[in-house]
C-alpha positions as a printed Julia matrix, in Angstrom:
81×3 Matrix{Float64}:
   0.0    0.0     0.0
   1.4    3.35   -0.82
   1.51   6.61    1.33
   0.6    9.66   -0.68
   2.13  12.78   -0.63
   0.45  15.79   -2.57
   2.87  19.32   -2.73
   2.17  22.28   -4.46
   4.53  22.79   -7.22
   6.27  19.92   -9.1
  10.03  20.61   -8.34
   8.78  20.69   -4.33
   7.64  17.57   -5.07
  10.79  16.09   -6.76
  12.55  17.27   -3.42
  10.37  15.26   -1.45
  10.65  12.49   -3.28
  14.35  12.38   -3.39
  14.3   12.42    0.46
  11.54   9.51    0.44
  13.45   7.45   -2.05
  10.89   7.47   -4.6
  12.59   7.22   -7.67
  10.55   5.69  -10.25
   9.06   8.91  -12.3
   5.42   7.98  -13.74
   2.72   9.96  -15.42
   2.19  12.81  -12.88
   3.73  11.13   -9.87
   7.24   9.67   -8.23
   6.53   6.36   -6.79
   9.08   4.34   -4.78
  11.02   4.23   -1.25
  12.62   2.32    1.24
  10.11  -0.43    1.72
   9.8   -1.49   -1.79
   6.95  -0.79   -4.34
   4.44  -2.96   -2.39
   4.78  -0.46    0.47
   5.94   2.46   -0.23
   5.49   5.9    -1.26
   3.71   7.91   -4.11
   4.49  11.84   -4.41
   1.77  13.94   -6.51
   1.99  17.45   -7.3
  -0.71  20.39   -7.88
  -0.31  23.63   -9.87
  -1.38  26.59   -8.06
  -1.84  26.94   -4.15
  -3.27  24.13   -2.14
  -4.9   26.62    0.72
  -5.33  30.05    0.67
  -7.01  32.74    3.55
 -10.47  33.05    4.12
 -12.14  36.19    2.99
 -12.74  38.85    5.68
 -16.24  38.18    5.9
 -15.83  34.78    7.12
 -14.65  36.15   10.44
 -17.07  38.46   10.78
 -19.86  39.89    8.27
 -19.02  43.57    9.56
 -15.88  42.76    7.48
 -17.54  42.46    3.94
 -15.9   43.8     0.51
 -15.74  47.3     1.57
 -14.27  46.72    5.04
 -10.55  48.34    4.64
  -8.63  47.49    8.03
  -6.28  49.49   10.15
  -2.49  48.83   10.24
  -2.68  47.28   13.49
  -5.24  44.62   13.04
  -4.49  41.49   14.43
  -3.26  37.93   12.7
  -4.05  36.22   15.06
  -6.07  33.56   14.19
  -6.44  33.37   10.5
  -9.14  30.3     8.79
  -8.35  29.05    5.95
 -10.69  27.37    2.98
């Protein structure tokens, strides 16, 4: 059974795999690793970002479109989507 690792960019995802051992380059993927190809590992990669911030308005809806904030608001706790 293979472990699957998904980055964001392809070469991020040629690092990975060269610490995992997965060596074998497919269609879209690197499979391989230390515990042979019956168990081992299978690194993916998107295009693009994988997360990104949540729009103001998902904090609060006083924060809509034409909410500009103040230098010192806080990053406290930011969601993500």
């Amino acid at each position: 059974m293979y472990r699957l690792v998904i980055a964001e960019k392809p070469s991020v995802a040629m690092s990975i795999a060269k610490v995992l051992g997965a060596t074998a380059r497919k269609e879209g993927h690197m499979e391989g690793g230390d515990r042979g190809p019956a168990d081992g590992w299978l690194v993916s990669w998107c295009i693009g970002h994988l997360a990104g911030l949540a729009e103001p308005a998902a904090y609060d809806p006083k924060y809509d479109k034409s909410f500009r904030p103040s230098r010192d608001c806080s990053h406290a706790q930011r969601r993500h989507r």
